[in-house]
């Protein structure tokens, strides 16, 4: 889609998550401030020290960005980016990203450098592009949303990361441990385009990220994202190998192609309704959105948000 030139004097309102990244927060803050001051760019930077402060601080910064015609910027991993992007969508302000997480799917997909100083320099020379936003009930997701085994995997991965450190190797070992442990299968009723499907699966995964779909290796799902849809994939009740491949290659950043596609159920859609049949309508269900686990009301509605996010990112040719 065509780019819109970003105002060269727009103020950056930066939300920096102290818990993201591999370097000290003061080092990261100093680097961001040095680059922006060197470019004579106006900015306001707020550090989030406690995770439960993130939504409130992001909301406050979004309000200021919208009032000033500025750019709301998230400095953190995909979970931080999700929380800040939600406020950018709500308040209608432009959005920028300084990726600082373990996998950085969102930033990598849009050509944003993972090195902090390079990312800040890229922010200064970027233009605005519309980016597709996914919704599950009232929650935004930019990368993926899922139910079943994957939210459990994320919770256990966070515990292991606190003990053994943040790395893709630790994440992969933690995932293996979770997958090989006993777990229940979901009984789902899916409705898409007026058709109802019954499915038993350990996990149901909805993607909104081209890079992940490339790694899963199912070409129609990748094409669906390019066509303004979301893509869903779930291992069938038989075939642990398909589930293992999906979680390790699609959700955990390991490279490879999926050769067991017959063991997977796949769907592409603008809107899909999912009822977990083993739960009552009033029960809450764990849902992971961009790596953060929350509880939403069953049934779930996954859909493409009509109002797209305006993302400040480097031009594809540059």
PDB file of C-alpha atoms in Angstrom:
ATOM      1  CA  UNK A   1       0.000   0.000   0.000  1.00  0.00           C
ATOM      2  CA  UNK A   2       1.231   3.548  -0.660  1.00  0.00           C
ATOM      3  CA  UNK A   3       3.149   5.352   2.042  1.00  0.00           C
ATOM      4  CA  UNK A   4       2.297   8.699   3.572  1.00  0.00           C
ATOM      5  CA  UNK A   5       5.161  11.047   4.339  1.00  0.00           C
ATOM      6  CA  UNK A   6       5.596  11.472   8.087  1.00  0.00           C
ATOM      7  CA  UNK A   7       5.848  15.064   9.406  1.00  0.00           C
ATOM      8  CA  UNK A   8       9.521  15.777   9.991  1.00  0.00           C
ATOM      9  CA  UNK A   9       8.765  17.781  13.119  1.00  0.00           C
ATOM     10  CA  UNK A  10       6.320  15.367  14.782  1.00  0.00           C
ATOM     11  CA  UNK A  11       7.182  14.740  18.427  1.00  0.00           C
ATOM     12  CA  UNK A  12       7.935  11.166  19.466  1.00  0.00           C
ATOM     13  CA  UNK A  13       6.124   9.940  22.602  1.00  0.00           C
ATOM     14  CA  UNK A  14       8.165   6.884  23.595  1.00  0.00           C
ATOM     15  CA  UNK A  15       7.070   4.130  25.988  1.00  0.00           C
ATOM     16  CA  UNK A  16      10.176   2.146  27.039  1.00  0.00           C
ATOM     17  CA  UNK A  17       9.613  -1.171  28.807  1.00  0.00           C
ATOM     18  CA  UNK A  18      12.430  -1.637  31.328  1.00  0.00           C
ATOM     19  CA  UNK A  19      11.853  -5.401  31.344  1.00  0.00           C
ATOM     20  CA  UNK A  20      12.508  -5.873  27.611  1.00  0.00           C
ATOM     21  CA  UNK A  21      15.858  -6.023  25.858  1.00  0.00           C
ATOM     22  CA  UNK A  22      19.252  -7.456  26.678  1.00  0.00           C
ATOM     23  CA  UNK A  23      20.963  -4.282  27.950  1.00  0.00           C
ATOM     24  CA  UNK A  24      20.473  -2.046  30.963  1.00  0.00           C
ATOM     25  CA  UNK A  25      17.467   0.267  30.744  1.00  0.00           C
ATOM     26  CA  UNK A  26      19.608   3.369  31.404  1.00  0.00           C
ATOM     27  CA  UNK A  27      21.891   2.414  28.521  1.00  0.00           C
ATOM     28  CA  UNK A  28      18.911   2.047  26.214  1.00  0.00           C
ATOM     29  CA  UNK A  29      17.428   5.327  27.369  1.00  0.00           C
ATOM     30  CA  UNK A  30      20.743   7.132  26.872  1.00  0.00           C
ATOM     31  CA  UNK A  31      21.108   5.695  23.364  1.00  0.00           C
ATOM     32  CA  UNK A  32      17.606   6.766  22.312  1.00  0.00           C
ATOM     33  CA  UNK A  33      18.067  10.257  23.746  1.00  0.00           C
ATOM     34  CA  UNK A  34      21.496  10.665  22.136  1.00  0.00           C
ATOM     35  CA  UNK A  35      20.281   9.817  18.626  1.00  0.00           C
ATOM     36  CA  UNK A  36      17.161  11.972  18.831  1.00  0.00           C
ATOM     37  CA  UNK A  37      18.941  14.968  20.318  1.00  0.00           C
ATOM     38  CA  UNK A  38      21.634  14.630  17.679  1.00  0.00           C
ATOM     39  CA  UNK A  39      18.881  14.882  15.061  1.00  0.00           C
ATOM     40  CA  UNK A  40      17.274  17.863  16.892  1.00  0.00           C
ATOM     41  CA  UNK A  41      14.040  15.882  17.203  1.00  0.00           C
ATOM     42  CA  UNK A  42      11.515  16.617  19.935  1.00  0.00           C
ATOM     43  CA  UNK A  43      10.562  13.652  22.111  1.00  0.00           C
ATOM     44  CA  UNK A  44       9.147  12.592  25.436  1.00  0.00           C
ATOM     45  CA  UNK A  45      10.304   9.277  26.922  1.00  0.00           C
ATOM     46  CA  UNK A  46       8.641   7.413  29.785  1.00  0.00           C
ATOM     47  CA  UNK A  47      10.052   4.222  31.316  1.00  0.00           C
ATOM     48  CA  UNK A  48       7.722   1.434  32.453  1.00  0.00           C
ATOM     49  CA  UNK A  49       9.312  -0.241  35.474  1.00  0.00           C
ATOM     50  CA  UNK A  50       6.359  -2.420  36.500  1.00  0.00           C
ATOM     51  CA  UNK A  51       4.374  -4.527  33.994  1.00  0.00           C
ATOM     52  CA  UNK A  52       1.040  -3.507  35.485  1.00  0.00           C
ATOM     53  CA  UNK A  53       1.834   0.138  34.672  1.00  0.00           C
ATOM     54  CA  UNK A  54       2.142  -0.471  30.940  1.00  0.00           C
ATOM     55  CA  UNK A  55      -1.475   0.005  29.854  1.00  0.00           C
ATOM     56  CA  UNK A  56      -1.961   3.173  31.916  1.00  0.00           C
ATOM     57  CA  UNK A  57       1.282   4.782  30.742  1.00  0.00           C
ATOM     58  CA  UNK A  58       0.588   3.819  27.120  1.00  0.00           C
ATOM     59  CA  UNK A  59      -2.867   5.381  27.354  1.00  0.00           C
ATOM     60  CA  UNK A  60      -1.499   8.616  28.800  1.00  0.00           C
ATOM     61  CA  UNK A  61       1.206   8.855  26.148  1.00  0.00           C
ATOM     62  CA  UNK A  62      -1.289   8.092  23.371  1.00  0.00           C
ATOM     63  CA  UNK A  63      -3.540  10.903  24.535  1.00  0.00           C
ATOM     64  CA  UNK A  64      -0.591  13.305  24.435  1.00  0.00           C
ATOM     65  CA  UNK A  65       0.529  12.060  21.022  1.00  0.00           C
ATOM     66  CA  UNK A  66      -2.962  12.455  19.567  1.00  0.00           C
ATOM     67  CA  UNK A  67      -3.350  15.968  20.979  1.00  0.00           C
ATOM     68  CA  UNK A  68       0.067  17.059  19.655  1.00  0.00           C
ATOM     69  CA  UNK A  69      -0.134  15.331  16.267  1.00  0.00           C
ATOM     70  CA  UNK A  70       2.848  13.245  17.336  1.00  0.00           C
ATOM     71  CA  UNK A  71       3.956   9.618  17.013  1.00  0.00           C
ATOM     72  CA  UNK A  72       3.418   7.057  19.762  1.00  0.00           C
ATOM     73  CA  UNK A  73       6.464   4.770  19.947  1.00  0.00           C
ATOM     74  CA  UNK A  74       6.789   1.375  21.678  1.00  0.00           C
ATOM     75  CA  UNK A  75      10.259   0.266  22.800  1.00  0.00           C
ATOM     76  CA  UNK A  76      10.007  -3.374  23.877  1.00  0.00           C
ATOM     77  CA  UNK A  77       9.037  -6.866  22.783  1.00  0.00           C
ATOM     78  CA  UNK A  78       5.933  -7.972  20.903  1.00  0.00           C
ATOM     79  CA  UNK A  79       3.819  -7.837  24.094  1.00  0.00           C
ATOM     80  CA  UNK A  80       4.822  -4.231  24.755  1.00  0.00           C
ATOM     81  CA  UNK A  81       4.261  -3.358  21.103  1.00  0.00           C
ATOM     82  CA  UNK A  82       0.787  -4.893  21.315  1.00  0.00           C
ATOM     83  CA  UNK A  83      -0.205  -2.853  24.393  1.00  0.00           C
ATOM     84  CA  UNK A  84       1.042   0.428  22.958  1.00  0.00           C
ATOM     85  CA  UNK A  85      -0.381  -0.257  19.483  1.00  0.00           C
ATOM     86  CA  UNK A  86      -3.803  -0.838  21.045  1.00  0.00           C
ATOM     87  CA  UNK A  87      -3.703   2.713  22.402  1.00  0.00           C
ATOM     88  CA  UNK A  88      -2.497   4.081  19.053  1.00  0.00           C
ATOM     89  CA  UNK A  89      -5.504   2.463  17.352  1.00  0.00           C
ATOM     90  CA  UNK A  90      -7.889   3.712  20.044  1.00  0.00           C
ATOM     91  CA  UNK A  91      -6.617   7.310  19.926  1.00  0.00           C
ATOM     92  CA  UNK A  92      -5.946   7.472  16.189  1.00  0.00           C
ATOM     93  CA  UNK A  93      -2.285   8.464  16.356  1.00  0.00           C
ATOM     94  CA  UNK A  94       0.678   7.334  14.265  1.00  0.00           C
ATOM     95  CA  UNK A  95       2.764   4.483  15.667  1.00  0.00           C
ATOM     96  CA  UNK A  96       6.465   3.632  15.754  1.00  0.00           C
ATOM     97  CA  UNK A  97       8.460   0.662  17.049  1.00  0.00           C
ATOM     98  CA  UNK A  98      11.901   0.118  18.614  1.00  0.00           C
ATOM     99  CA  UNK A  99      12.044  -3.721  18.842  1.00  0.00           C
ATOM    100  CA  UNK A 100      13.609  -5.006  22.076  1.00  0.00           C
ATOM    101  CA  UNK A 101      12.170  -8.502  22.541  1.00  0.00           C
ATOM    102  CA  UNK A 102      13.332 -12.080  22.041  1.00  0.00           C
ATOM    103  CA  UNK A 103      11.711 -12.774  18.665  1.00  0.00           C
ATOM    104  CA  UNK A 104      10.613  -9.317  17.453  1.00  0.00           C
ATOM    105  CA  UNK A 105       8.233 -10.764  14.859  1.00  0.00           C
ATOM    106  CA  UNK A 106       6.417  -7.487  14.295  1.00  0.00           C
ATOM    107  CA  UNK A 107       9.541  -5.389  13.804  1.00  0.00           C
ATOM    108  CA  UNK A 108      11.292  -7.966  11.619  1.00  0.00           C
ATOM    109  CA  UNK A 109       8.239  -8.335   9.372  1.00  0.00           C
ATOM    110  CA  UNK A 110       8.225  -4.596   8.702  1.00  0.00           C
ATOM    111  CA  UNK A 111      11.961  -4.201   8.138  1.00  0.00           C
ATOM    112  CA  UNK A 112      12.679  -2.407  11.412  1.00  0.00           C
ATOM    113  CA  UNK A 113      16.245  -3.065  12.686  1.00  0.00           C
ATOM    114  CA  UNK A 114      16.679  -5.035  15.908  1.00  0.00           C
ATOM    115  CA  UNK A 115      19.754  -3.064  16.999  1.00  0.00           C
ATOM    116  CA  UNK A 116      18.480  -0.132  19.044  1.00  0.00           C
ATOM    117  CA  UNK A 117      20.630   2.638  17.587  1.00  0.00           C
ATOM    118  CA  UNK A 118      19.813   1.495  14.042  1.00  0.00           C
ATOM    119  CA  UNK A 119      16.109   1.342  14.901  1.00  0.00           C
ATOM    120  CA  UNK A 120      16.100   4.919  16.212  1.00  0.00           C
ATOM    121  CA  UNK A 121      17.883   6.174  13.091  1.00  0.00           C
ATOM    122  CA  UNK A 122      15.370   4.230  10.963  1.00  0.00           C
ATOM    123  CA  UNK A 123      12.507   5.870  12.862  1.00  0.00           C
ATOM    124  CA  UNK A 124      13.784   9.285  11.772  1.00  0.00           C
ATOM    125  CA  UNK A 125      13.767   8.432   8.065  1.00  0.00           C
ATOM    126  CA  UNK A 126      10.603   6.293   7.933  1.00  0.00           C
ATOM    127  CA  UNK A 127       7.219   6.899   6.320  1.00  0.00           C
ATOM    128  CA  UNK A 128       3.717   5.926   7.409  1.00  0.00           C
ATOM    129  CA  UNK A 129       2.182   2.695   6.103  1.00  0.00           C
ATOM    130  CA  UNK A 130      -1.207   1.130   6.974  1.00  0.00           C
ATOM    131  CA  UNK A 131      -0.806  -2.153   8.847  1.00  0.00           C
ATOM    132  CA  UNK A 132      -3.471  -4.815   9.364  1.00  0.00           C
ATOM    133  CA  UNK A 133      -4.751  -5.270  12.920  1.00  0.00           C
ATOM    134  CA  UNK A 134      -6.377  -8.431  14.248  1.00  0.00           C
ATOM    135  CA  UNK A 135      -8.971  -8.560  17.022  1.00  0.00           C
ATOM    136  CA  UNK A 136     -10.128 -11.349  19.314  1.00  0.00           C
ATOM    137  CA  UNK A 137     -13.204 -10.105  21.179  1.00  0.00           C
ATOM    138  CA  UNK A 138     -11.948  -6.713  22.454  1.00  0.00           C
ATOM    139  CA  UNK A 139      -8.218  -7.517  22.297  1.00  0.00           C
ATOM    140  CA  UNK A 140      -5.859  -6.297  19.558  1.00  0.00           C
ATOM    141  CA  UNK A 141      -3.186  -8.592  18.132  1.00  0.00           C
ATOM    142  CA  UNK A 142      -0.524  -7.736  15.593  1.00  0.00           C
ATOM    143  CA  UNK A 143       1.341 -11.074  15.455  1.00  0.00           C
ATOM    144  CA  UNK A 144      -0.881 -13.906  16.688  1.00  0.00           C
ATOM    145  CA  UNK A 145      -3.638 -15.003  19.030  1.00  0.00           C
ATOM    146  CA  UNK A 146      -4.175 -18.511  20.325  1.00  0.00           C
ATOM    147  CA  UNK A 147      -5.968 -20.767  22.782  1.00  0.00           C
ATOM    148  CA  UNK A 148      -5.186 -24.156  24.260  1.00  0.00           C
ATOM    149  CA  UNK A 149      -1.653 -25.412  24.725  1.00  0.00           C
ATOM    150  CA  UNK A 150       0.111 -22.296  23.449  1.00  0.00           C
ATOM    151  CA  UNK A 151      -1.019 -19.946  26.274  1.00  0.00           C
ATOM    152  CA  UNK A 152       0.152 -22.603  28.745  1.00  0.00           C
ATOM    153  CA  UNK A 153       3.452 -22.758  26.890  1.00  0.00           C
ATOM    154  CA  UNK A 154       3.884 -18.992  27.189  1.00  0.00           C
ATOM    155  CA  UNK A 155       3.195 -18.977  30.917  1.00  0.00           C
ATOM    156  CA  UNK A 156       5.721 -21.732  31.569  1.00  0.00           C
ATOM    157  CA  UNK A 157       8.232 -20.080  29.243  1.00  0.00           C
ATOM    158  CA  UNK A 158       8.132 -16.884  31.310  1.00  0.00           C
ATOM    159  CA  UNK A 159       8.855 -18.875  34.464  1.00  0.00           C
ATOM    160  CA  UNK A 160      11.823 -20.587  32.786  1.00  0.00           C
ATOM    161  CA  UNK A 161      13.145 -17.309  31.365  1.00  0.00           C
ATOM    162  CA  UNK A 162      13.206 -15.752  34.817  1.00  0.00           C
ATOM    163  CA  UNK A 163      15.271 -18.696  36.042  1.00  0.00           C
ATOM    164  CA  UNK A 164      17.535 -19.350  33.053  1.00  0.00           C
ATOM    165  CA  UNK A 165      17.559 -16.053  31.129  1.00  0.00           C
ATOM    166  CA  UNK A 166      15.897 -14.678  27.997  1.00  0.00           C
ATOM    167  CA  UNK A 167      17.036 -16.427  24.825  1.00  0.00           C
ATOM    168  CA  UNK A 168      15.513 -18.350  21.938  1.00  0.00           C
ATOM    169  CA  UNK A 169      17.306 -21.503  23.124  1.00  0.00           C
ATOM    170  CA  UNK A 170      15.674 -21.311  26.563  1.00  0.00           C
ATOM    171  CA  UNK A 171      12.306 -20.644  24.906  1.00  0.00           C
ATOM    172  CA  UNK A 172      12.665 -23.715  22.656  1.00  0.00           C
ATOM    173  CA  UNK A 173      13.614 -26.038  25.533  1.00  0.00           C
ATOM    174  CA  UNK A 174      10.754 -24.700  27.626  1.00  0.00           C
ATOM    175  CA  UNK A 175       8.353 -25.331  24.743  1.00  0.00           C
ATOM    176  CA  UNK A 176       9.515 -28.921  24.370  1.00  0.00           C
ATOM    177  CA  UNK A 177       8.940 -29.518  28.073  1.00  0.00           C
ATOM    178  CA  UNK A 178       5.390 -28.149  27.842  1.00  0.00           C
ATOM    179  CA  UNK A 179       4.483 -30.024  24.660  1.00  0.00           C
ATOM    180  CA  UNK A 180       5.677 -33.370  26.023  1.00  0.00           C
ATOM    181  CA  UNK A 181       3.751 -32.987  29.290  1.00  0.00           C
ATOM    182  CA  UNK A 182       0.140 -34.268  29.596  1.00  0.00           C
ATOM    183  CA  UNK A 183      -2.476 -31.852  28.259  1.00  0.00           C
ATOM    184  CA  UNK A 184      -6.150 -31.769  27.287  1.00  0.00           C
ATOM    185  CA  UNK A 185      -7.481 -31.341  23.780  1.00  0.00           C
ATOM    186  CA  UNK A 186     -10.010 -28.627  22.990  1.00  0.00           C
ATOM    187  CA  UNK A 187     -13.401 -29.428  21.448  1.00  0.00           C
ATOM    188  CA  UNK A 188     -14.151 -26.477  19.167  1.00  0.00           C
ATOM    189  CA  UNK A 189     -17.089 -25.357  17.050  1.00  0.00           C
ATOM    190  CA  UNK A 190     -15.899 -22.924  14.354  1.00  0.00           C
ATOM    191  CA  UNK A 191     -18.156 -20.753  12.208  1.00  0.00           C
ATOM    192  CA  UNK A 192     -16.715 -18.992   9.162  1.00  0.00           C
ATOM    193  CA  UNK A 193     -18.596 -17.715   6.090  1.00  0.00           C
ATOM    194  CA  UNK A 194     -21.791 -19.320   7.369  1.00  0.00           C
ATOM    195  CA  UNK A 195     -20.261 -22.803   7.661  1.00  0.00           C
ATOM    196  CA  UNK A 196     -19.741 -24.667  10.947  1.00  0.00           C
ATOM    197  CA  UNK A 197     -16.762 -26.952  11.520  1.00  0.00           C
ATOM    198  CA  UNK A 198     -16.068 -29.297  14.450  1.00  0.00           C
ATOM    199  CA  UNK A 199     -12.480 -29.718  15.552  1.00  0.00           C
ATOM    200  CA  UNK A 200     -10.521 -31.429  18.312  1.00  0.00           C
ATOM    201  CA  UNK A 201      -7.060 -29.993  18.845  1.00  0.00           C
ATOM    202  CA  UNK A 202      -4.468 -29.200  21.501  1.00  0.00           C
ATOM    203  CA  UNK A 203      -4.064 -25.615  20.347  1.00  0.00           C
ATOM    204  CA  UNK A 204      -5.772 -23.177  17.949  1.00  0.00           C
ATOM    205  CA  UNK A 205      -3.458 -20.546  16.483  1.00  0.00           C
ATOM    206  CA  UNK A 206      -4.517 -17.427  14.505  1.00  0.00           C
ATOM    207  CA  UNK A 207      -1.761 -15.591  12.655  1.00  0.00           C
ATOM    208  CA  UNK A 208      -1.524 -11.975  11.554  1.00  0.00           C
ATOM    209  CA  UNK A 209       2.168 -11.963  10.659  1.00  0.00           C
ATOM    210  CA  UNK A 210       3.702 -12.801   7.292  1.00  0.00           C
ATOM    211  CA  UNK A 211       7.039 -13.928   8.771  1.00  0.00           C
ATOM    212  CA  UNK A 212       5.419 -16.556  11.000  1.00  0.00           C
ATOM    213  CA  UNK A 213       3.329 -17.887   8.123  1.00  0.00           C
ATOM    214  CA  UNK A 214       6.471 -18.180   6.005  1.00  0.00           C
ATOM    215  CA  UNK A 215       8.130 -20.200   8.767  1.00  0.00           C
ATOM    216  CA  UNK A 216       5.119 -22.488   9.142  1.00  0.00           C
ATOM    217  CA  UNK A 217       5.427 -23.024   5.402  1.00  0.00           C
ATOM    218  CA  UNK A 218       1.785 -23.137   4.257  1.00  0.00           C
ATOM    219  CA  UNK A 219       1.619 -20.869   1.202  1.00  0.00           C
ATOM    220  CA  UNK A 220      -2.188 -20.251   1.216  1.00  0.00           C
ATOM    221  CA  UNK A 221      -2.002 -18.897   4.777  1.00  0.00           C
ATOM    222  CA  UNK A 222       0.769 -16.497   3.833  1.00  0.00           C
ATOM    223  CA  UNK A 223      -1.238 -15.352   0.811  1.00  0.00           C
ATOM    224  CA  UNK A 224      -4.311 -14.802   2.995  1.00  0.00           C
ATOM    225  CA  UNK A 225      -2.479 -12.205   5.069  1.00  0.00           C
ATOM    226  CA  UNK A 226      -1.437 -10.364   1.928  1.00  0.00           C
ATOM    227  CA  UNK A 227      -5.127 -10.319   0.931  1.00  0.00           C
ATOM    228  CA  UNK A 228      -6.337  -8.637   4.119  1.00  0.00           C
ATOM    229  CA  UNK A 229      -7.399 -11.776   5.964  1.00  0.00           C
ATOM    230  CA  UNK A 230      -6.291 -13.660   9.081  1.00  0.00           C
ATOM    231  CA  UNK A 231      -4.930 -17.207   8.976  1.00  0.00           C
ATOM    232  CA  UNK A 232      -5.749 -19.981  11.446  1.00  0.00           C
ATOM    233  CA  UNK A 233      -3.990 -23.313  11.889  1.00  0.00           C
ATOM    234  CA  UNK A 234      -4.544 -26.157  14.344  1.00  0.00           C
ATOM    235  CA  UNK A 235      -3.037 -29.637  14.704  1.00  0.00           C
ATOM    236  CA  UNK A 236      -5.701 -32.311  14.358  1.00  0.00           C
ATOM    237  CA  UNK A 237      -6.396 -34.683  17.253  1.00  0.00           C
ATOM    238  CA  UNK A 238      -3.992 -37.213  15.750  1.00  0.00           C
ATOM    239  CA  UNK A 239      -0.408 -36.390  14.893  1.00  0.00           C
ATOM    240  CA  UNK A 240       1.770 -34.962  17.638  1.00  0.00           C
ATOM    241  CA  UNK A 241       4.456 -34.243  15.059  1.00  0.00           C
ATOM    242  CA  UNK A 242       2.302 -31.591  13.409  1.00  0.00           C
ATOM    243  CA  UNK A 243       1.658 -29.900  16.742  1.00  0.00           C
ATOM    244  CA  UNK A 244       5.344 -30.025  17.678  1.00  0.00           C
ATOM    245  CA  UNK A 245       6.360 -28.523  14.340  1.00  0.00           C
ATOM    246  CA  UNK A 246       3.742 -25.785  14.521  1.00  0.00           C
ATOM    247  CA  UNK A 247       4.691 -24.628  17.996  1.00  0.00           C
ATOM    248  CA  UNK A 248       8.442 -24.782  17.508  1.00  0.00           C
ATOM    249  CA  UNK A 249       8.648 -23.491  13.942  1.00  0.00           C
ATOM    250  CA  UNK A 250       5.718 -21.113  13.856  1.00  0.00           C
ATOM    251  CA  UNK A 251       5.403 -19.801  17.390  1.00  0.00           C
ATOM    252  CA  UNK A 252       8.971 -20.001  18.669  1.00  0.00           C
ATOM    253  CA  UNK A 253      10.990 -18.642  15.788  1.00  0.00           C
ATOM    254  CA  UNK A 254      12.776 -21.779  14.593  1.00  0.00           C
ATOM    255  CA  UNK A 255      13.323 -21.885  10.841  1.00  0.00           C
ATOM    256  CA  UNK A 256      11.951 -24.620   8.599  1.00  0.00           C
ATOM    257  CA  UNK A 257       9.126 -25.711   6.344  1.00  0.00           C
ATOM    258  CA  UNK A 258       6.052 -27.702   7.321  1.00  0.00           C
ATOM    259  CA  UNK A 259       5.867 -31.036   5.501  1.00  0.00           C
ATOM    260  CA  UNK A 260       3.004 -32.483   7.583  1.00  0.00           C
ATOM    261  CA  UNK A 261       0.259 -30.161   6.311  1.00  0.00           C
ATOM    262  CA  UNK A 262      -2.241 -33.043   6.157  1.00  0.00           C
ATOM    263  CA  UNK A 263      -2.078 -33.185   9.965  1.00  0.00           C
ATOM    264  CA  UNK A 264      -3.257 -29.591  10.249  1.00  0.00           C
ATOM    265  CA  UNK A 265      -6.617 -27.863   9.875  1.00  0.00           C
ATOM    266  CA  UNK A 266      -6.223 -24.448   8.205  1.00  0.00           C
ATOM    267  CA  UNK A 267      -8.614 -21.542   7.636  1.00  0.00           C
ATOM    268  CA  UNK A 268      -8.382 -18.039   6.168  1.00  0.00           C
ATOM    269  CA  UNK A 269     -11.041 -15.452   6.992  1.00  0.00           C
ATOM    270  CA  UNK A 270     -12.131 -11.906   7.753  1.00  0.00           C
ATOM    271  CA  UNK A 271     -14.129 -13.096  10.758  1.00  0.00           C
ATOM    272  CA  UNK A 272     -14.292 -16.429  12.549  1.00  0.00           C
ATOM    273  CA  UNK A 273     -16.345 -17.379  15.620  1.00  0.00           C
ATOM    274  CA  UNK A 274     -14.951 -20.037  17.950  1.00  0.00           C
ATOM    275  CA  UNK A 275     -16.869 -21.743  20.754  1.00  0.00           C
ATOM    276  CA  UNK A 276     -14.979 -23.990  23.137  1.00  0.00           C
ATOM    277  CA  UNK A 277     -17.605 -26.684  23.562  1.00  0.00           C
ATOM    278  CA  UNK A 278     -16.322 -28.017  26.890  1.00  0.00           C
ATOM    279  CA  UNK A 279     -16.911 -24.639  28.537  1.00  0.00           C
ATOM    280  CA  UNK A 280     -20.153 -22.889  29.389  1.00  0.00           C
ATOM    281  CA  UNK A 281     -20.881 -19.576  27.697  1.00  0.00           C
ATOM    282  CA  UNK A 282     -20.026 -17.683  30.859  1.00  0.00           C
ATOM    283  CA  UNK A 283     -16.676 -19.312  31.450  1.00  0.00           C
ATOM    284  CA  UNK A 284     -13.507 -17.395  30.701  1.00  0.00           C
ATOM    285  CA  UNK A 285     -10.821 -18.963  28.546  1.00  0.00           C
ATOM    286  CA  UNK A 286      -7.093 -18.276  28.437  1.00  0.00           C
ATOM    287  CA  UNK A 287      -6.105 -16.459  25.255  1.00  0.00           C
ATOM    288  CA  UNK A 288      -2.581 -15.475  24.255  1.00  0.00           C
ATOM    289  CA  UNK A 289      -2.258 -12.288  22.184  1.00  0.00           C
ATOM    290  CA  UNK A 290       1.254 -11.401  20.978  1.00  0.00           C
ATOM    291  CA  UNK A 291       2.818 -13.376  23.807  1.00  0.00           C
ATOM    292  CA  UNK A 292       0.651 -12.015  26.630  1.00  0.00           C
ATOM    293  CA  UNK A 293      -1.935 -14.245  28.308  1.00  0.00           C
ATOM    294  CA  UNK A 294      -5.352 -12.922  29.321  1.00  0.00           C
ATOM    295  CA  UNK A 295      -8.834 -14.330  29.995  1.00  0.00           C
ATOM    296  CA  UNK A 296     -11.671 -13.672  27.524  1.00  0.00           C
ATOM    297  CA  UNK A 297     -15.300 -14.722  27.437  1.00  0.00           C
ATOM    298  CA  UNK A 298     -16.261 -17.853  25.496  1.00  0.00           C
ATOM    299  CA  UNK A 299     -17.242 -17.849  22.592  1.00  0.00           C
ATOM    300  CA  UNK A 300     -14.461 -15.931  20.854  1.00  0.00           C
ATOM    301  CA  UNK A 301     -14.665 -13.813  17.713  1.00  0.00           C
ATOM    302  CA  UNK A 302     -11.503 -13.367  15.653  1.00  0.00           C
ATOM    303  CA  UNK A 303     -11.701 -10.625  13.025  1.00  0.00           C
ATOM    304  CA  UNK A 304      -9.791  -8.092  10.959  1.00  0.00           C
ATOM    305  CA  UNK A 305     -10.133  -4.571  12.327  1.00  0.00           C
ATOM    306  CA  UNK A 306     -11.382  -2.276   9.600  1.00  0.00           C
ATOM    307  CA  UNK A 307      -9.469   0.720  10.923  1.00  0.00           C
ATOM    308  CA  UNK A 308      -5.813   0.008  10.185  1.00  0.00           C
ATOM    309  CA  UNK A 309      -2.821   1.085  12.219  1.00  0.00           C
ATOM    310  CA  UNK A 310      -0.518   3.711  10.680  1.00  0.00           C
ATOM    311  CA  UNK A 311       3.012   2.436  11.262  1.00  0.00           C
ATOM    312  CA  UNK A 312       6.202   4.457  10.856  1.00  0.00           C
ATOM    313  CA  UNK A 313       8.589   2.085   9.069  1.00  0.00           C
ATOM    314  CA  UNK A 314      11.431   2.179   6.527  1.00  0.00           C
ATOM    315  CA  UNK A 315      10.494   2.149   2.858  1.00  0.00           C
ATOM    316  CA  UNK A 316      10.766  -1.411   1.462  1.00  0.00           C
ATOM    317  CA  UNK A 317      13.212  -0.294  -1.229  1.00  0.00           C
ATOM    318  CA  UNK A 318      15.372   1.601   1.236  1.00  0.00           C
TER     319      UNK A 318
END
